[in-house]
Amino acid sequence: MKQKHLYIVHGYDASPTSHWFGWLKRKLVSDDVKVDIIKMPTPATPKLEEWLEVLSNSINFDDEVYLVGHSLGCPTILNFLQGPAAKAQISGVLLVNGFAGSIPKFEFLDEFTSGGFDKFELAYEILKNMTSKGCSNLMLCKNGASSCSRA
């Protein structure tokens, strides 16, 4: 049986010690999930290609892979999934407070969103991978909800 392995991708001007990342890691590690909070390069002046390279080099696809993105980590993951990783087995994706377009006064981040995202194709690939493995534990979470329910 494959090890569940969750990768957290932080956002702009953040680090692995920011926000709720450590809390989530502690919670999941206690449930026997391996968790890596990836340290992305130059978070104050991010470059898409550098972030994609670090993400690609960090993930072990021999494990059962889950991706969690926060802020700039969200379009980073979406770009990653539209590349060669889309063919890999991704068991789940969670995007928190992300964006998919230009943000006023933060145009220097536009390279992360300028290509656009085929969100329907991405969702289809992820769900196809989950159901092919017999996943029956899909969770639905509403925006702002403090808990989730089984689908």
PDB file of C-alpha atoms in Angstrom:
ATOM      1  CA  MET A   1       0.000   0.000   0.000  1.00  0.00           C
ATOM      2  CA  LYS A   2       1.306   3.443  -0.938  1.00  0.00           C
ATOM      3  CA  GLN A   3       2.161   6.008   1.726  1.00  0.00           C
ATOM      4  CA  LYS A   4      -0.150   9.041   1.766  1.00  0.00           C
ATOM      5  CA  HIS A   5       2.061  12.052   1.123  1.00  0.00           C
ATOM      6  CA  LEU A   6       0.761  15.601   1.232  1.00  0.00           C
ATOM      7  CA  TYR A   7       2.770  18.504  -0.152  1.00  0.00           C
ATOM      8  CA  ILE A   8       2.005  22.069   0.906  1.00  0.00           C
ATOM      9  CA  VAL A   9       3.020  24.889  -1.451  1.00  0.00           C
ATOM     10  CA  HIS A  10       3.138  28.264   0.288  1.00  0.00           C
ATOM     11  CA  GLY A  11       2.387  31.568  -1.367  1.00  0.00           C
ATOM     12  CA  TYR A  12       3.929  34.896  -2.183  1.00  0.00           C
ATOM     13  CA  ASP A  13       6.341  36.260   0.441  1.00  0.00           C
ATOM     14  CA  ALA A  14       5.640  33.308   2.757  1.00  0.00           C
ATOM     15  CA  SER A  15       7.611  30.336   4.040  1.00  0.00           C
ATOM     16  CA  PRO A  16       7.036  26.836   5.439  1.00  0.00           C
ATOM     17  CA  THR A  17       6.634  28.381   8.910  1.00  0.00           C
ATOM     18  CA  SER A  18       3.869  30.791   7.813  1.00  0.00           C
ATOM     19  CA  HIS A  19       0.134  30.638   8.449  1.00  0.00           C
ATOM     20  CA  TRP A  20      -1.518  27.299   9.282  1.00  0.00           C
ATOM     21  CA  PHE A  21       1.008  25.034   7.522  1.00  0.00           C
ATOM     22  CA  GLY A  22       2.681  23.696  10.674  1.00  0.00           C
ATOM     23  CA  TRP A  23      -0.675  23.058  12.336  1.00  0.00           C
ATOM     24  CA  LEU A  24      -1.906  21.037   9.341  1.00  0.00           C
ATOM     25  CA  LYS A  25       1.329  19.067   9.226  1.00  0.00           C
ATOM     26  CA  ARG A  26       1.099  18.152  12.915  1.00  0.00           C
ATOM     27  CA  LYS A  27      -2.529  17.052  12.526  1.00  0.00           C
ATOM     28  CA  LEU A  28      -1.851  14.869   9.499  1.00  0.00           C
ATOM     29  CA  VAL A  29       1.409  13.367  10.737  1.00  0.00           C
ATOM     30  CA  SER A  30      -0.508  12.146  13.807  1.00  0.00           C
ATOM     31  CA  ASP A  31      -2.779  10.299  11.324  1.00  0.00           C
ATOM     32  CA  ASP A  32       0.210   8.609   9.642  1.00  0.00           C
ATOM     33  CA  VAL A  33       0.304  10.940   6.638  1.00  0.00           C
ATOM     34  CA  LYS A  34       3.710  12.087   5.437  1.00  0.00           C
ATOM     35  CA  VAL A  35       3.721  15.888   5.001  1.00  0.00           C
ATOM     36  CA  ASP A  36       6.267  18.161   3.339  1.00  0.00           C
ATOM     37  CA  ILE A  37       5.922  21.926   3.383  1.00  0.00           C
ATOM     38  CA  ILE A  38       7.968  22.844   0.340  1.00  0.00           C
ATOM     39  CA  LYS A  39      10.265  25.850   0.671  1.00  0.00           C
ATOM     40  CA  MET A  40       9.785  27.736  -2.562  1.00  0.00           C
ATOM     41  CA  PRO A  41      12.669  29.892  -3.826  1.00  0.00           C
ATOM     42  CA  THR A  42      12.702  33.687  -3.565  1.00  0.00           C
ATOM     43  CA  PRO A  43       9.138  34.037  -2.221  1.00  0.00           C
ATOM     44  CA  ALA A  44       9.293  37.854  -2.333  1.00  0.00           C
ATOM     45  CA  THR A  45      10.324  37.826  -6.019  1.00  0.00           C
ATOM     46  CA  PRO A  46       8.950  34.510  -7.310  1.00  0.00           C
ATOM     47  CA  LYS A  47       9.595  33.139 -10.798  1.00  0.00           C
ATOM     48  CA  LEU A  48       7.205  30.540 -12.181  1.00  0.00           C
ATOM     49  CA  GLU A  49       9.834  28.301 -13.787  1.00  0.00           C
ATOM     50  CA  GLU A  50      11.865  28.186 -10.565  1.00  0.00           C
ATOM     51  CA  TRP A  51       8.800  27.320  -8.501  1.00  0.00           C
ATOM     52  CA  LEU A  52       7.728  24.604 -10.952  1.00  0.00           C
ATOM     53  CA  GLU A  53      11.212  23.098 -10.911  1.00  0.00           C
ATOM     54  CA  VAL A  54      11.297  22.971  -7.103  1.00  0.00           C
ATOM     55  CA  LEU A  55       7.814  21.465  -6.998  1.00  0.00           C
ATOM     56  CA  SER A  56       8.702  18.863  -9.612  1.00  0.00           C
ATOM     57  CA  ASN A  57      11.906  17.899  -7.804  1.00  0.00           C
ATOM     58  CA  SER A  58      10.126  17.663  -4.440  1.00  0.00           C
ATOM     59  CA  ILE A  59       7.301  15.257  -5.244  1.00  0.00           C
ATOM     60  CA  ASN A  60       7.707  11.499  -4.948  1.00  0.00           C
ATOM     61  CA  PHE A  61       5.158   9.983  -7.314  1.00  0.00           C
ATOM     62  CA  ASP A  62       5.754   6.529  -5.838  1.00  0.00           C
ATOM     63  CA  ASP A  63       3.579   7.759  -2.944  1.00  0.00           C
ATOM     64  CA  GLU A  64      -0.129   8.588  -2.907  1.00  0.00           C
ATOM     65  CA  VAL A  65       0.218  12.309  -3.709  1.00  0.00           C
ATOM     66  CA  TYR A  66      -1.967  15.123  -2.373  1.00  0.00           C
ATOM     67  CA  LEU A  67      -1.253  18.785  -3.135  1.00  0.00           C
ATOM     68  CA  VAL A  68      -2.294  21.773  -1.009  1.00  0.00           C
ATOM     69  CA  GLY A  69      -1.674  25.291  -2.248  1.00  0.00           C
ATOM     70  CA  HIS A  70      -2.100  28.611  -0.500  1.00  0.00           C
ATOM     71  CA  SER A  71      -2.183  31.985  -2.264  1.00  0.00           C
ATOM     72  CA  LEU A  72       0.458  31.893  -5.018  1.00  0.00           C
ATOM     73  CA  GLY A  73       0.834  28.185  -4.326  1.00  0.00           C
ATOM     74  CA  CYS A  74      -2.564  27.670  -6.001  1.00  0.00           C
ATOM     75  CA  PRO A  75      -1.691  28.871  -9.523  1.00  0.00           C
ATOM     76  CA  THR A  76       1.703  27.184  -9.076  1.00  0.00           C
ATOM     77  CA  ILE A  77      -0.055  23.847  -8.554  1.00  0.00           C
ATOM     78  CA  LEU A  78      -2.458  24.501 -11.449  1.00  0.00           C
ATOM     79  CA  ASN A  79       0.480  25.236 -13.770  1.00  0.00           C
ATOM     80  CA  PHE A  80       2.227  22.117 -12.491  1.00  0.00           C
ATOM     81  CA  LEU A  81      -0.842  19.956 -13.172  1.00  0.00           C
ATOM     82  CA  GLN A  82      -1.111  21.269 -16.740  1.00  0.00           C
ATOM     83  CA  GLY A  83       2.451  20.079 -17.412  1.00  0.00           C
ATOM     84  CA  PRO A  84       3.876  16.553 -17.355  1.00  0.00           C
ATOM     85  CA  ALA A  85       2.522  16.007 -13.832  1.00  0.00           C
ATOM     86  CA  ALA A  86      -1.015  15.864 -15.248  1.00  0.00           C
ATOM     87  CA  LYS A  87      -0.230  12.351 -16.394  1.00  0.00           C
ATOM     88  CA  ALA A  88       0.885  11.325 -12.886  1.00  0.00           C
ATOM     89  CA  GLN A  89      -1.405   9.934 -10.263  1.00  0.00           C
ATOM     90  CA  ILE A  90      -2.533  12.871  -8.136  1.00  0.00           C
ATOM     91  CA  SER A  91      -4.912  11.686  -5.422  1.00  0.00           C
ATOM     92  CA  GLY A  92      -6.230  15.087  -4.427  1.00  0.00           C
ATOM     93  CA  VAL A  93      -5.782  18.841  -4.599  1.00  0.00           C
ATOM     94  CA  LEU A  94      -6.856  21.540  -2.158  1.00  0.00           C
ATOM     95  CA  LEU A  95      -6.465  25.210  -3.110  1.00  0.00           C
ATOM     96  CA  VAL A  96      -6.807  27.806  -0.341  1.00  0.00           C
ATOM     97  CA  ASN A  97      -7.206  31.543  -1.003  1.00  0.00           C
ATOM     98  CA  GLY A  98      -5.782  31.273  -4.484  1.00  0.00           C
ATOM     99  CA  PHE A  99      -6.263  33.321  -7.613  1.00  0.00           C
ATOM    100  CA  ALA A 100      -6.320  32.660 -11.338  1.00  0.00           C
ATOM    101  CA  GLY A 101      -5.923  36.139 -12.806  1.00  0.00           C
ATOM    102  CA  SER A 102      -4.049  39.388 -12.480  1.00  0.00           C
ATOM    103  CA  ILE A 103      -4.124  41.210  -9.146  1.00  0.00           C
ATOM    104  CA  PRO A 104      -3.841  45.024  -9.155  1.00  0.00           C
ATOM    105  CA  LYS A 105      -0.469  46.198  -7.789  1.00  0.00           C
ATOM    106  CA  PHE A 106       0.864  42.624  -8.028  1.00  0.00           C
ATOM    107  CA  GLU A 107       1.223  42.429 -11.812  1.00  0.00           C
ATOM    108  CA  PHE A 108       4.725  40.990 -11.325  1.00  0.00           C
ATOM    109  CA  LEU A 109       2.952  37.722 -10.450  1.00  0.00           C
ATOM    110  CA  ASP A 110       1.057  37.612 -13.777  1.00  0.00           C
ATOM    111  CA  GLU A 111       3.350  34.942 -15.237  1.00  0.00           C
ATOM    112  CA  PHE A 112       1.732  32.505 -12.793  1.00  0.00           C
ATOM    113  CA  THR A 113      -1.730  33.102 -14.297  1.00  0.00           C
ATOM    114  CA  SER A 114      -1.175  34.469 -17.812  1.00  0.00           C
ATOM    115  CA  GLY A 115      -1.524  31.091 -19.511  1.00  0.00           C
ATOM    116  CA  GLY A 116      -4.972  30.520 -18.056  1.00  0.00           C
ATOM    117  CA  PHE A 117      -6.141  27.228 -16.642  1.00  0.00           C
ATOM    118  CA  ASP A 118      -8.317  24.556 -18.128  1.00  0.00           C
ATOM    119  CA  LYS A 119     -10.026  23.944 -14.806  1.00  0.00           C
ATOM    120  CA  PHE A 120     -12.521  21.467 -16.215  1.00  0.00           C
ATOM    121  CA  GLU A 121      -9.769  19.306 -17.695  1.00  0.00           C
ATOM    122  CA  LEU A 122      -7.781  19.508 -14.452  1.00  0.00           C
ATOM    123  CA  ALA A 123     -10.799  18.545 -12.349  1.00  0.00           C
ATOM    124  CA  TYR A 124     -11.627  15.677 -14.708  1.00  0.00           C
ATOM    125  CA  GLU A 125      -8.096  14.252 -14.517  1.00  0.00           C
ATOM    126  CA  ILE A 126      -7.973  14.461 -10.731  1.00  0.00           C
ATOM    127  CA  LEU A 127     -11.414  12.895 -10.247  1.00  0.00           C
ATOM    128  CA  LYS A 128     -10.608  10.196 -12.812  1.00  0.00           C
ATOM    129  CA  ASN A 129      -7.461   9.295 -10.878  1.00  0.00           C
ATOM    130  CA  MET A 130      -9.332   9.228  -7.572  1.00  0.00           C
ATOM    131  CA  THR A 131     -12.175   7.049  -8.819  1.00  0.00           C
ATOM    132  CA  SER A 132      -9.831   4.670 -10.654  1.00  0.00           C
ATOM    133  CA  LYS A 133      -8.328   3.895  -7.238  1.00  0.00           C
ATOM    134  CA  GLY A 134     -11.746   3.242  -5.741  1.00  0.00           C
ATOM    135  CA  CYS A 135     -11.838   6.448  -3.724  1.00  0.00           C
ATOM    136  CA  SER A 136     -15.159   6.680  -1.936  1.00  0.00           C
ATOM    137  CA  ASN A 137     -14.111   9.279   0.613  1.00  0.00           C
ATOM    138  CA  LEU A 138     -14.665  12.485  -1.322  1.00  0.00           C
ATOM    139  CA  MET A 139     -15.291  15.480   0.916  1.00  0.00           C
ATOM    140  CA  LEU A 140     -17.315  18.600   0.170  1.00  0.00           C
ATOM    141  CA  CYS A 141     -16.387  21.853   1.882  1.00  0.00           C
ATOM    142  CA  LYS A 142     -18.272  25.119   1.540  1.00  0.00           C
ATOM    143  CA  ASN A 143     -16.455  28.434   1.541  1.00  0.00           C
ATOM    144  CA  GLY A 144     -16.038  29.586   5.126  1.00  0.00           C
ATOM    145  CA  ALA A 145     -17.228  26.286   6.586  1.00  0.00           C
ATOM    146  CA  SER A 146     -15.511  25.031   9.714  1.00  0.00           C
ATOM    147  CA  SER A 147     -16.069  21.413   8.724  1.00  0.00           C
ATOM    148  CA  CYS A 148     -16.661  19.236   5.690  1.00  0.00           C
ATOM    149  CA  SER A 149     -19.120  16.464   4.907  1.00  0.00           C
ATOM    150  CA  ARG A 150     -18.823  13.222   2.982  1.00  0.00           C
ATOM    151  CA  ALA A 151     -19.947  13.358  -0.642  1.00  0.00           C
TER     152      ALA A 151
END
